Amino acid sequence: MKNVLVAGGGIGGTIVANRIAQKLGEEISRGEVTVSVFDRSEHHYYQPGFLLVSMGVMEPKETSLPEREVLDRRVKLYTGDKGTITKINVGDRQLITADGVIHRYDVLVLATGSHIQMDEVPGFSQGAETFFSLDGARKMLRAVQSFTGGDIVVDVALLPHKCPVAPLEITLMLDDYFRKKGIRDKVNIHYCYPIQGVFGIPNVNKMMLGLFESRGINIHSQFTLASVDAANKKIVSKEGEELRYDMLVAIPPHKGAQVIADSGLGDRRNWVPTDKYTLRLKDHDDVYVMGDTTDIPISKAGSTADYESYTVSHNVAVDIKGDGSKKTYPGSVFCYIATGMDQATYIKFDYNNPPTPPTPSQIHWWGKLAYNKLYWSIHARTLI
Amino acid sequence: MSSLKVYKSIDATSSSCSGPIGELSGAMNDALPSECVEIIVGDPATRDDVRVWAAKTGNRVVVDKEEQGKFRIIVEKVK
C-alpha cells in the first residue's frame, strides 16, 4: 500500500487531491494506494470570494462548503485534531497529527497556504477593516454601507501577500461604489503601497496608474507601513509620512503555516523553498509544494494553485506508478481584476510571457462573477 | 564575499505580481541587520531599480555582477 498525503484542504490541496484520485483511480480501487487530505477545518473556503463579500456582491454562504462535499469520494479526509498537522518529518516521511497519530507517506504534497498576520503591525487589529477573512469581510461590508464621507485609506503592509491584485480591486470598487451612490465627492480614497507604483508588473502598473489618476485616487508610494494609531485614526510609514483616515482597509502581512516553521521547512516567513519548475521541495524528491505555500516569486492566488495542480498531480501519479515522464510548471497564472462594481480586466502570464491586460469591460466583470460561481461545480471538483 | 551572510536568494527573472522590488523588500523586511538578500534579475533597468531602492531605503549593494546575461545583486541590510 502506498500513501499519498496532502497537507491542507484549501483550494490547492483540494484540487490536487481530486486530480490525483482521478489519475490513480484504478490503483485506489485495487487497494494499492490511498490519497488523504489533512486540514483542521471541516469547511472549504473560497477565499477569493471574500473581496466580493466585503462589497456586497457575494453572500457569505456562497464562499464555503463542507470539504467532504467537494472532495472526490475516493479521497480520505481528516479534520479536527485528526487533521491538524503538528509536525512534518521529511527525513522519516511522516506527518504527525494533533491526536498523536503518525502518518507515513510515499509522496507528500504541501498545500498549507498563507495566513494573515494582523498583529504584526501595531494597531492594525484595532483600527482597520480587512476582507482577507470572512468575518472581516462581513464587518467591512457594514462599514462600507454606512460610510457617508471622509478619507478611506487602503494600505498594503508587506509583499508578497495572498491575492496580489485584490488591493487594486478593492480600491477601484470602492471608488465606483461611492460614485454610484452619488457621494464620491465626499470621499477621498488613498492607496498606500510599499514599493514605487501600485503593482509589481510594469505594464499592469502602468494601466492601473492611469485608472487611478482618472478616478482621482491618491497614491502614496513608497509607503512602508510602520504603525497604526487606532485611537487617533492615523497611520505612519517608515518613510515618515502620516495619513489620517476615517476608514482603513488593511492588506495585512502574510506568513506560511506555523507547522512549516515547527517542522523547520521554511524561511522566516514560513515560505517553503520550492523548485519553480518541478514544484518539489528543494533537495527532496518525494515532497511537492504548491499554491501560497511555496517561496516561488510568482503570485499567491487560487489560479496559481489550480495550474500547479496539473503538474503536481501528474508527477505524483508517475511517482506512484513508477512509470512515465514528468511535467514541469510553466509559471501559469490567471487573475481577473475588478476595476469597478460592473467592470473588470484580467492578467494571464507565465514565467516567460508577461501579462497584457485588456481594456476593462463589463464582459470581464461577468467572467469574474462566473468564475466565482463555477468554482464549486467546475474547478474544485476538477471537471476541467 | 565569503563572509556575507545571505539570508535568502530570489530568482526574479520571471514575471511576478509583487515584482522584483516587492519580493526584495519583503525578504529584506525579514532579514536581520548585516544579513544580505541576493536577487537575480533579467535586465539592466531592473538592476537599476534595485540599486535605487537600496539607496532609498538606506541599505547597501555589496555585489552587483552581470553573469550570463543576468544580473546578480546582493543587498546588505544596514538597519
CSV table of C-alpha atoms in Angstrom, one decimal:
chain,number,residue,atom,x,y,z
A,1,MET,CA,0.0,0.0,0.0
A,2,LYS,CA,1.3,3.4,-1.0
A,3,ASN,CA,0.2,6.6,0.7
A,4,VAL,CA,-0.2,10.0,-0.9
A,5,LEU,CA,-0.8,12.6,1.8
A,6,VAL,CA,-1.9,16.1,1.1
A,7,ALA,CA,-1.3,18.7,3.8
A,8,GLY,CA,-4.0,21.3,3.6
A,9,GLY,CA,-7.6,21.3,2.3
A,10,GLY,CA,-7.8,24.8,0.8
A,11,ILE,CA,-8.1,25.4,-2.9
A,12,GLY,CA,-4.7,23.9,-3.8
A,13,GLY,CA,-4.9,20.8,-1.5
A,14,THR,CA,-8.4,20.0,-2.6
A,15,ILE,CA,-7.9,20.4,-6.3
A,16,VAL,CA,-4.7,18.4,-6.3
A,17,ALA,CA,-6.1,15.6,-4.2
A,18,ASN,CA,-9.1,15.3,-6.6
A,19,ARG,CA,-6.8,15.2,-9.7
A,20,ILE,CA,-4.5,12.6,-8.0
A,21,ALA,CA,-7.6,10.5,-7.2
A,22,GLN,CA,-8.7,10.7,-10.9
A,23,LYS,CA,-5.2,9.7,-12.1
A,24,LEU,CA,-4.8,6.9,-9.6
A,25,GLY,CA,-8.4,5.7,-9.6
A,26,GLU,CA,-7.6,2.1,-10.6
A,27,GLU,CA,-4.8,1.8,-8.1
A,28,ILE,CA,-7.1,3.2,-5.3
A,29,SER,CA,-9.9,0.7,-6.2
A,30,ARG,CA,-7.4,-2.2,-6.1
A,31,GLY,CA,-6.4,-1.1,-2.6
A,32,GLU,CA,-2.8,-0.3,-3.7
A,33,VAL,CA,-2.9,3.4,-3.0
A,34,THR,CA,-4.6,5.8,-0.6
A,35,VAL,CA,-4.9,9.5,-1.1
A,36,SER,CA,-5.6,11.5,2.1
A,37,VAL,CA,-6.2,15.2,2.9
A,38,PHE,CA,-5.4,16.7,6.3
A,39,ASP,CA,-7.0,20.0,7.4
A,40,ARG,CA,-8.1,21.4,10.8
A,41,SER,CA,-11.3,22.7,9.3
A,42,GLU,CA,-14.3,20.6,8.0
A,43,HIS,CA,-15.2,23.5,5.8
A,44,HIS,CA,-13.6,24.5,2.5
A,45,TYR,CA,-13.5,28.3,2.0
A,46,TYR,CA,-13.3,30.0,-1.4
A,47,GLN,CA,-11.1,32.9,-0.2
A,48,PRO,CA,-11.2,34.9,-3.4
A,49,GLY,CA,-14.9,35.4,-2.7
A,50,PHE,CA,-14.2,37.4,0.5
A,51,LEU,CA,-13.4,40.5,-1.6
A,52,LEU,CA,-16.8,40.4,-3.2
A,53,VAL,CA,-18.5,39.7,0.2
A,54,SER,CA,-16.9,42.9,1.6
A,55,MET,CA,-18.6,44.9,-1.2
A,56,GLY,CA,-21.9,43.1,-1.1
A,57,VAL,CA,-21.5,41.3,-4.4
A,58,MET,CA,-21.4,37.8,-3.0
A,59,GLU,CA,-23.2,36.3,0.0
A,60,PRO,CA,-21.0,34.9,2.8
A,61,LYS,CA,-22.7,31.5,2.4
A,62,GLU,CA,-21.6,31.3,-1.2
A,63,THR,CA,-17.9,31.2,0.0
A,64,SER,CA,-17.9,27.9,1.8
A,65,LEU,CA,-19.0,24.2,1.6
A,66,PRO,CA,-18.2,21.2,3.7
A,67,GLU,CA,-14.8,19.9,2.4
A,68,ARG,CA,-16.3,16.3,2.2
A,69,GLU,CA,-18.8,17.5,-0.4
A,70,VAL,CA,-16.0,19.0,-2.6
A,71,LEU,CA,-13.5,16.1,-2.3
A,72,ASP,CA,-13.6,13.1,-4.6
A,73,ARG,CA,-15.2,10.3,-2.7
A,74,ARG,CA,-12.1,8.2,-3.1
A,75,VAL,CA,-10.0,10.7,-1.1
A,76,LYS,CA,-9.9,10.2,2.7
A,77,LEU,CA,-10.4,13.4,4.8
A,78,TYR,CA,-9.0,14.0,8.2
A,79,THR,CA,-10.3,17.1,10.1
A,80,GLY,CA,-10.2,18.4,13.7
A,81,ASP,CA,-7.4,17.0,15.8
A,82,LYS,CA,-7.1,14.1,13.3
A,83,GLY,CA,-6.5,16.6,10.5
A,84,THR,CA,-4.4,19.1,12.4
A,85,ILE,CA,-0.7,18.5,11.5
A,86,THR,CA,1.6,19.3,14.3
A,87,LYS,CA,4.9,18.2,12.7
A,88,ILE,CA,6.2,17.2,9.3
A,89,ASN,CA,9.2,14.9,9.4
A,90,VAL,CA,10.6,14.8,5.8
A,91,GLY,CA,13.6,12.7,6.9
A,92,ASP,CA,11.3,9.8,8.0
A,93,ARG,CA,8.5,10.5,5.6
A,94,GLN,CA,6.0,11.2,8.4
A,95,LEU,CA,3.2,13.6,9.3
A,96,ILE,CA,2.2,13.8,12.9
A,97,THR,CA,-1.3,15.0,13.8
A,98,ALA,CA,-2.7,16.6,16.9
A,99,ASP,CA,-4.3,13.3,18.0
A,100,GLY,CA,-0.8,11.8,18.3
A,101,VAL,CA,-1.1,9.6,15.2
A,102,ILE,CA,1.9,9.2,12.9
A,103,HIS,CA,1.0,9.0,9.2
A,104,ARG,CA,3.7,7.6,6.9
A,105,TYR,CA,3.8,8.7,3.3
A,106,ASP,CA,5.3,7.7,0.0
A,107,VAL,CA,4.6,11.1,-1.6
A,108,LEU,CA,3.6,14.3,0.3
A,109,VAL,CA,2.0,17.4,-1.1
A,110,LEU,CA,2.4,20.6,1.0
A,111,ALA,CA,-0.5,22.9,0.4
A,112,THR,CA,-0.7,24.6,3.9
A,113,GLY,CA,-1.3,28.0,2.4
A,114,SER,CA,-0.7,31.6,3.6
A,115,HIS,CA,-2.2,33.2,6.7
A,116,ILE,CA,-2.9,36.8,7.6
A,117,GLN,CA,-0.9,38.4,10.4
A,118,MET,CA,-3.0,41.3,11.6
A,119,ASP,CA,-1.0,41.6,14.9
A,120,GLU,CA,2.3,42.0,13.0
A,121,VAL,CA,1.5,45.7,12.6
A,122,PRO,CA,0.8,47.5,15.8
A,123,GLY,CA,-2.7,48.8,15.8
A,124,PHE,CA,-3.9,47.0,12.7
A,125,SER,CA,-6.3,44.7,14.5
A,126,GLN,CA,-7.9,47.6,16.4
A,127,GLY,CA,-8.0,50.2,13.7
A,128,ALA,CA,-8.5,48.5,10.4
A,129,GLU,CA,-11.1,46.7,8.3
A,130,THR,CA,-9.9,43.8,6.2
A,131,PHE,CA,-11.6,41.5,3.6
A,132,PHE,CA,-8.9,38.8,4.0
A,133,SER,CA,-11.1,36.8,6.3
A,134,LEU,CA,-14.8,36.0,6.1
A,135,ASP,CA,-15.6,37.7,9.4
A,136,GLY,CA,-13.5,40.7,8.4
A,137,ALA,CA,-15.3,40.9,5.0
A,138,ARG,CA,-18.7,40.8,6.7
A,139,LYS,CA,-17.7,43.6,9.1
A,140,MET,CA,-16.2,45.6,6.3
A,141,LEU,CA,-19.4,45.5,4.3
A,142,ARG,CA,-21.2,47.1,7.2
A,143,ALA,CA,-18.6,49.8,7.4
A,144,VAL,CA,-18.7,50.5,3.6
A,145,GLN,CA,-22.5,50.6,3.6
A,146,SER,CA,-22.7,53.1,6.5
A,147,PHE,CA,-19.8,55.3,5.2
A,148,THR,CA,-21.1,58.8,4.5
A,149,GLY,CA,-17.8,60.6,3.7
A,150,GLY,CA,-14.2,61.2,4.6
A,151,ASP,CA,-10.9,59.6,4.0
A,152,ILE,CA,-10.6,55.9,3.1
A,153,VAL,CA,-7.0,54.5,3.2
A,154,VAL,CA,-6.2,51.2,1.5
A,155,ASP,CA,-2.8,50.0,2.8
A,156,VAL,CA,-0.7,47.2,1.6
A,157,ALA,CA,1.6,46.4,4.5
A,158,LEU,CA,4.0,43.9,3.1
A,159,LEU,CA,4.8,42.0,-0.1
A,160,PRO,CA,4.1,39.2,-1.1
A,161,HIS,CA,0.6,38.6,0.1
A,162,LYS,CA,-2.3,36.4,-0.9
A,163,CYS,CA,-4.3,37.6,-4.0
A,164,PRO,CA,-1.9,40.3,-5.2
A,165,VAL,CA,-4.5,42.1,-7.4
A,166,ALA,CA,-7.0,42.4,-4.5
A,167,PRO,CA,-5.7,45.8,-3.3
A,168,LEU,CA,-6.2,47.3,-6.7
A,169,GLU,CA,-9.7,45.7,-6.9
A,170,ILE,CA,-11.0,47.0,-3.6
A,171,THR,CA,-9.7,50.5,-4.3
A,172,LEU,CA,-11.4,50.7,-7.7
A,173,MET,CA,-14.5,49.0,-6.4
A,174,LEU,CA,-14.8,51.5,-3.5
A,175,ASP,CA,-14.3,54.4,-6.0
A,176,ASP,CA,-17.1,53.1,-8.2
A,177,TYR,CA,-19.4,52.2,-5.3
A,178,PHE,CA,-19.4,55.7,-3.9
A,179,ARG,CA,-19.8,57.2,-7.4
A,180,LYS,CA,-22.9,55.1,-8.0
A,181,LYS,CA,-24.1,56.1,-4.6
A,182,GLY,CA,-23.7,59.7,-5.5
A,183,ILE,CA,-21.3,60.7,-2.7
A,184,ARG,CA,-17.9,60.2,-4.4
A,185,ASP,CA,-17.2,64.0,-4.0
A,186,LYS,CA,-17.4,63.4,-0.2
A,187,VAL,CA,-15.0,60.5,-0.2
A,188,ASN,CA,-11.2,60.8,-0.5
A,189,ILE,CA,-9.5,57.5,-1.4
A,190,HIS,CA,-5.8,56.8,-0.7
A,191,TYR,CA,-3.8,53.9,-1.9
A,192,CYS,CA,-0.6,53.1,0.0
A,193,TYR,CA,1.9,50.6,-1.5
A,194,PRO,CA,5.3,49.6,0.0
A,195,ILE,CA,7.2,50.0,-3.3
A,196,GLN,CA,7.1,52.6,-6.1
A,197,GLY,CA,3.9,52.5,-8.1
A,198,VAL,CA,0.7,50.5,-7.4
A,199,PHE,CA,1.6,47.0,-8.7
A,200,GLY,CA,4.8,45.0,-9.3
A,201,ILE,CA,4.3,44.1,-13.0
A,202,PRO,CA,5.3,47.1,-15.2
A,203,ASN,CA,2.5,47.2,-17.8
A,204,VAL,CA,-0.2,46.3,-15.2
A,205,ASN,CA,1.3,49.1,-13.1
A,206,LYS,CA,1.1,51.5,-16.0
A,207,MET,CA,-2.5,50.7,-16.7
A,208,MET,CA,-3.5,51.0,-13.1
A,209,LEU,CA,-1.7,54.3,-12.6
A,210,GLY,CA,-3.8,55.6,-15.5
A,211,LEU,CA,-7.0,54.3,-14.0
A,212,PHE,CA,-6.2,55.6,-10.5
A,213,GLU,CA,-5.4,59.1,-11.9
A,214,SER,CA,-8.6,59.2,-14.0
A,215,ARG,CA,-10.6,58.2,-10.9
A,216,GLY,CA,-9.0,60.8,-8.6
A,217,ILE,CA,-7.4,58.2,-6.3
A,218,ASN,CA,-4.4,59.4,-4.3
A,219,ILE,CA,-1.3,57.3,-4.5
A,220,HIS,CA,1.2,57.1,-1.6
A,221,SER,CA,4.2,55.1,-2.6
A,222,GLN,CA,6.7,54.1,-1.5
A,223,PHE,CA,4.8,53.9,1.8
A,224,THR,CA,6.0,51.2,4.1
A,225,LEU,CA,3.6,50.9,7.0
A,226,ALA,CA,5.2,51.3,10.4
A,227,SER,CA,2.2,51.6,12.8
A,228,VAL,CA,-1.5,52.3,13.1
A,229,ASP,CA,-2.7,54.8,15.8
A,230,ALA,CA,-6.3,53.4,16.1
A,231,ALA,CA,-7.3,55.9,18.8
A,232,ASN,CA,-6.4,58.9,16.6
A,233,LYS,CA,-7.2,57.3,13.3
A,234,LYS,CA,-3.9,57.8,11.6
A,235,ILE,CA,-1.1,55.6,10.1
A,236,VAL,CA,2.6,56.3,9.8
A,237,SER,CA,5.1,55.0,7.3
A,238,LYS,CA,8.7,54.1,7.8
A,239,GLU,CA,9.4,56.8,5.3
A,240,GLY,CA,7.9,59.3,7.8
A,241,GLU,CA,4.6,60.0,6.0
A,242,GLU,CA,1.5,60.3,8.2
A,243,LEU,CA,-2.1,59.8,6.9
A,244,ARG,CA,-5.4,60.4,8.7
A,245,TYR,CA,-8.2,58.0,7.9
A,246,ASP,CA,-11.9,57.6,8.6
A,247,MET,CA,-11.8,54.0,7.3
A,248,LEU,CA,-8.6,52.0,7.0
A,249,VAL,CA,-8.7,48.9,4.7
A,250,ALA,CA,-5.8,46.6,5.6
A,251,ILE,CA,-4.0,44.2,3.3
A,252,PRO,CA,-2.1,42.6,6.2
A,253,PRO,CA,1.2,40.8,6.2
A,254,HIS,CA,1.0,37.1,5.4
A,255,LYS,CA,3.0,34.1,6.5
A,256,GLY,CA,3.1,30.4,5.7
A,257,ALA,CA,1.6,27.9,8.1
A,258,GLN,CA,3.0,27.6,11.6
A,259,VAL,CA,3.6,23.9,11.1
A,260,ILE,CA,6.1,24.8,8.4
A,261,ALA,CA,8.1,26.7,11.0
A,262,ASP,CA,7.6,24.0,13.6
A,263,SER,CA,9.0,21.4,11.1
A,264,GLY,CA,12.0,23.5,10.1
A,265,LEU,CA,10.9,23.6,6.5
A,266,GLY,CA,10.6,27.2,5.6
A,267,ASP,CA,12.3,30.6,5.7
A,268,ARG,CA,11.5,33.2,8.4
A,269,ARG,CA,8.1,33.8,6.8
A,270,ASN,CA,7.4,30.1,6.5
A,271,TRP,CA,7.5,30.1,2.7
A,272,VAL,CA,8.8,26.7,1.6
A,273,PRO,CA,11.9,26.6,-0.7
A,274,THR,CA,10.5,25.1,-3.9
A,275,ASP,CA,11.9,24.4,-7.4
A,276,LYS,CA,9.9,26.7,-9.7
A,277,TYR,CA,9.7,24.1,-12.5
A,278,THR,CA,9.3,20.7,-10.7
A,279,LEU,CA,7.4,22.2,-7.7
A,280,ARG,CA,9.4,19.8,-5.5
A,281,LEU,CA,10.7,20.8,-2.1
A,282,LYS,CA,14.3,21.6,-2.7
A,283,ASP,CA,16.5,18.6,-2.1
A,284,HIS,CA,13.6,16.2,-1.6
A,285,ASP,CA,12.2,14.2,-4.5
A,286,ASP,CA,9.1,12.8,-2.5
A,287,VAL,CA,7.7,16.2,-1.4
A,288,TYR,CA,5.8,18.6,-3.7
A,289,VAL,CA,4.9,22.2,-2.7
A,290,MET,CA,2.1,24.2,-4.3
A,291,GLY,CA,-0.1,27.3,-4.0
A,292,ASP,CA,0.6,30.0,-1.5
A,293,THR,CA,2.9,27.6,0.4
A,294,THR,CA,5.9,28.0,-1.9
A,295,ASP,CA,8.6,30.6,-1.9
A,296,ILE,CA,8.4,31.0,-5.7
A,297,PRO,CA,8.2,34.7,-6.7
A,298,ILE,CA,5.1,34.5,-8.8
A,299,SER,CA,1.5,35.0,-7.4
A,300,LYS,CA,-0.1,33.7,-4.3
A,301,ALA,CA,-3.5,33.1,-5.9
A,302,GLY,CA,-6.0,30.3,-6.3
A,303,SER,CA,-5.4,30.1,-10.1
A,304,THR,CA,-1.7,29.6,-9.5
A,305,ALA,CA,-2.6,26.6,-7.3
A,306,ASP,CA,-5.0,25.3,-9.9
A,307,TYR,CA,-2.5,25.5,-12.7
A,308,GLU,CA,0.2,23.9,-10.5
A,309,SER,CA,-2.1,21.1,-9.6
A,310,TYR,CA,-1.9,19.7,-13.2
A,311,THR,CA,1.9,19.4,-12.8
A,312,VAL,CA,1.9,18.1,-9.3
A,313,SER,CA,-0.9,15.5,-9.8
A,314,HIS,CA,0.6,14.2,-12.9
A,315,ASN,CA,4.0,13.8,-11.3
A,316,VAL,CA,2.6,12.2,-8.2
A,317,ALA,CA,0.9,9.6,-10.4
A,318,VAL,CA,4.2,9.0,-12.2
A,319,ASP,CA,6.0,8.6,-8.9
A,320,ILE,CA,3.4,6.1,-7.6
A,321,LYS,CA,3.2,4.1,-10.8
A,322,GLY,CA,6.9,4.2,-11.3
A,323,ASP,CA,6.4,4.8,-15.0
A,324,GLY,CA,6.0,7.8,-17.3
A,325,SER,CA,7.7,11.2,-17.9
A,326,LYS,CA,7.4,14.1,-15.6
A,327,LYS,CA,5.8,17.5,-16.4
A,328,THR,CA,7.1,20.9,-15.4
A,329,TYR,CA,5.1,24.0,-14.3
A,330,PRO,CA,5.5,26.9,-16.8
A,331,GLY,CA,4.5,29.6,-14.3
A,332,SER,CA,0.9,30.0,-15.5
A,333,VAL,CA,-1.3,32.5,-13.6
A,334,PHE,CA,-4.7,33.9,-14.4
A,335,CYS,CA,-6.4,36.6,-12.4
A,336,TYR,CA,-9.5,38.7,-13.0
A,337,ILE,CA,-9.1,42.3,-11.8
A,338,ALA,CA,-12.3,44.1,-10.9
A,339,THR,CA,-12.0,47.8,-11.9
A,340,GLY,CA,-15.4,48.8,-10.5
A,341,MET,CA,-18.7,47.4,-9.5
A,342,ASP,CA,-19.5,46.3,-13.0
A,343,GLN,CA,-16.3,46.1,-15.0
A,344,ALA,CA,-13.0,44.2,-14.9
A,345,THR,CA,-9.9,43.3,-16.8
A,346,TYR,CA,-7.6,40.3,-16.3
A,347,ILE,CA,-4.0,39.2,-16.4
A,348,LYS,CA,-2.7,36.0,-17.8
A,349,PHE,CA,1.0,35.3,-17.8
A,350,ASP,CA,3.7,32.7,-17.2
A,351,TYR,CA,7.5,32.7,-16.4
A,352,ASN,CA,8.4,33.8,-20.0
A,353,ASN,CA,5.4,35.9,-21.1
A,354,PRO,CA,4.3,38.9,-19.1
A,355,PRO,CA,0.6,39.8,-19.0
A,356,THR,CA,-1.1,42.3,-21.3
A,357,PRO,CA,-4.4,43.3,-19.5
A,358,PRO,CA,-7.2,44.1,-21.9
A,359,THR,CA,-9.3,47.3,-21.6
A,360,PRO,CA,-11.7,47.0,-18.7
A,361,SER,CA,-15.2,45.9,-19.7
A,362,GLN,CA,-18.4,44.5,-18.4
A,363,ILE,CA,-17.7,41.3,-20.2
A,364,HIS,CA,-14.7,40.6,-18.0
A,365,TRP,CA,-16.8,41.5,-14.9
A,366,TRP,CA,-19.3,38.8,-15.8
A,367,GLY,CA,-16.4,36.5,-16.5
A,368,LYS,CA,-15.1,37.2,-13.0
A,369,LEU,CA,-18.5,36.5,-11.4
A,370,ALA,CA,-19.0,33.4,-13.5
A,371,TYR,CA,-15.6,32.1,-12.4
A,372,ASN,CA,-16.5,32.6,-8.8
A,373,LYS,CA,-19.9,30.9,-9.2
A,374,LEU,CA,-18.5,28.0,-11.2
A,375,TYR,CA,-15.7,27.3,-8.7
A,376,TRP,CA,-17.7,24.8,-6.6
A,377,SER,CA,-19.1,22.8,-9.5
A,378,ILE,CA,-16.2,23.0,-12.0
A,379,HIS,CA,-12.9,24.0,-10.6
A,380,ALA,CA,-12.9,22.5,-7.1
A,381,ARG,CA,-14.3,19.2,-8.4
A,382,THR,CA,-11.7,19.3,-11.2
A,383,LEU,CA,-14.2,18.7,-14.1
A,384,ILE,CA,-11.7,20.6,-16.2
B,1,MET,CA,32.5,37.8,-0.3
B,2,SER,CA,32.7,34.5,1.7
B,3,SER,CA,31.8,36.5,4.9
B,4,LEU,CA,28.5,37.7,3.5
B,5,LYS,CA,25.5,36.1,5.4
B,6,VAL,CA,22.9,35.6,2.6
B,7,TYR,CA,19.5,35.1,4.3
B,8,LYS,CA,17.6,34.5,1.1
B,9,SER,CA,18.2,34.2,-2.7
B,10,ILE,CA,15.4,35.3,-5.1
B,11,ASP,CA,15.2,34.4,-8.8
B,12,ALA,CA,13.3,37.5,-10.0
B,13,THR,CA,13.9,36.8,-13.7
B,14,SER,CA,10.3,35.9,-14.4
B,15,SER,CA,7.0,37.9,-14.1
B,16,SER,CA,5.9,38.2,-10.5
B,17,CYS,CA,2.9,40.1,-9.2
B,18,SER,CA,5.0,41.7,-6.4
B,19,GLY,CA,7.7,42.4,-8.9
B,20,PRO,CA,11.5,42.2,-8.2
B,21,ILE,CA,11.4,45.1,-5.8
B,22,GLY,CA,8.3,43.8,-4.0
B,23,GLU,CA,10.0,40.4,-3.5
B,24,LEU,CA,13.2,42.0,-2.4
B,25,SER,CA,11.5,44.4,0.0
B,26,GLY,CA,9.6,41.5,1.6
B,27,ALA,CA,12.8,39.4,2.1
B,28,MET,CA,14.7,42.4,3.4
B,29,ASN,CA,11.9,43.0,6.0
B,30,ASP,CA,12.7,39.6,7.4
B,31,ALA,CA,16.5,39.8,7.2
B,32,LEU,CA,18.5,40.8,10.2
B,33,PRO,CA,20.8,43.8,10.2
B,34,SER,CA,24.1,42.8,8.5
B,35,GLU,CA,22.4,39.9,6.7
B,36,CYS,CA,22.0,40.0,2.9
B,37,VAL,CA,19.5,39.2,0.3
B,38,GLU,CA,20.6,38.0,-3.1
B,39,ILE,CA,18.4,38.8,-6.1
B,40,ILE,CA,18.8,37.7,-9.7
B,41,VAL,CA,17.2,40.0,-12.3
B,42,GLY,CA,17.0,39.7,-16.0
B,43,ASP,CA,17.6,43.2,-17.4
B,44,PRO,CA,19.7,46.3,-16.6
B,45,ALA,CA,16.6,48.5,-15.9
B,46,THR,CA,15.5,46.2,-13.1
B,47,ARG,CA,19.1,46.2,-11.8
B,48,ASP,CA,19.0,50.0,-11.7
B,49,ASP,CA,15.6,49.8,-9.8
B,50,VAL,CA,17.3,47.5,-7.2
B,51,ARG,CA,20.1,49.9,-6.8
B,52,VAL,CA,17.8,52.9,-6.4
B,53,TRP,CA,15.6,51.0,-3.9
B,54,ALA,CA,18.6,50.0,-1.8
B,55,ALA,CA,19.9,53.6,-1.7
B,56,LYS,CA,16.4,55.0,-0.9
B,57,THR,CA,15.9,52.5,2.0
B,58,GLY,CA,19.3,53.0,3.5
B,59,ASN,CA,20.6,49.5,2.6
B,60,ARG,CA,23.8,48.7,0.8
B,61,VAL,CA,24.6,46.9,-2.5
B,62,VAL,CA,27.6,44.8,-1.8
B,63,VAL,CA,27.7,42.7,-5.0
B,64,ASP,CA,26.5,43.7,-8.5
B,65,LYS,CA,27.6,41.4,-11.3
B,66,GLU,CA,26.5,40.6,-14.8
B,67,GLU,CA,26.6,36.8,-15.3
B,68,GLN,CA,25.4,35.1,-18.5
B,69,GLY,CA,23.1,37.9,-19.4
B,70,LYS,CA,21.5,38.2,-16.0
B,71,PHE,CA,22.4,40.4,-13.1
B,72,ARG,CA,23.2,39.2,-9.6
B,73,ILE,CA,22.9,41.8,-6.9
B,74,ILE,CA,23.4,41.3,-3.2
B,75,VAL,CA,21.9,43.8,-0.8
B,76,GLU,CA,23.0,44.1,2.8
B,77,LYS,CA,20.5,45.2,5.4
B,78,VAL,CA,22.1,48.1,7.2
B,79,LYS,CA,19.3,49.0,9.6
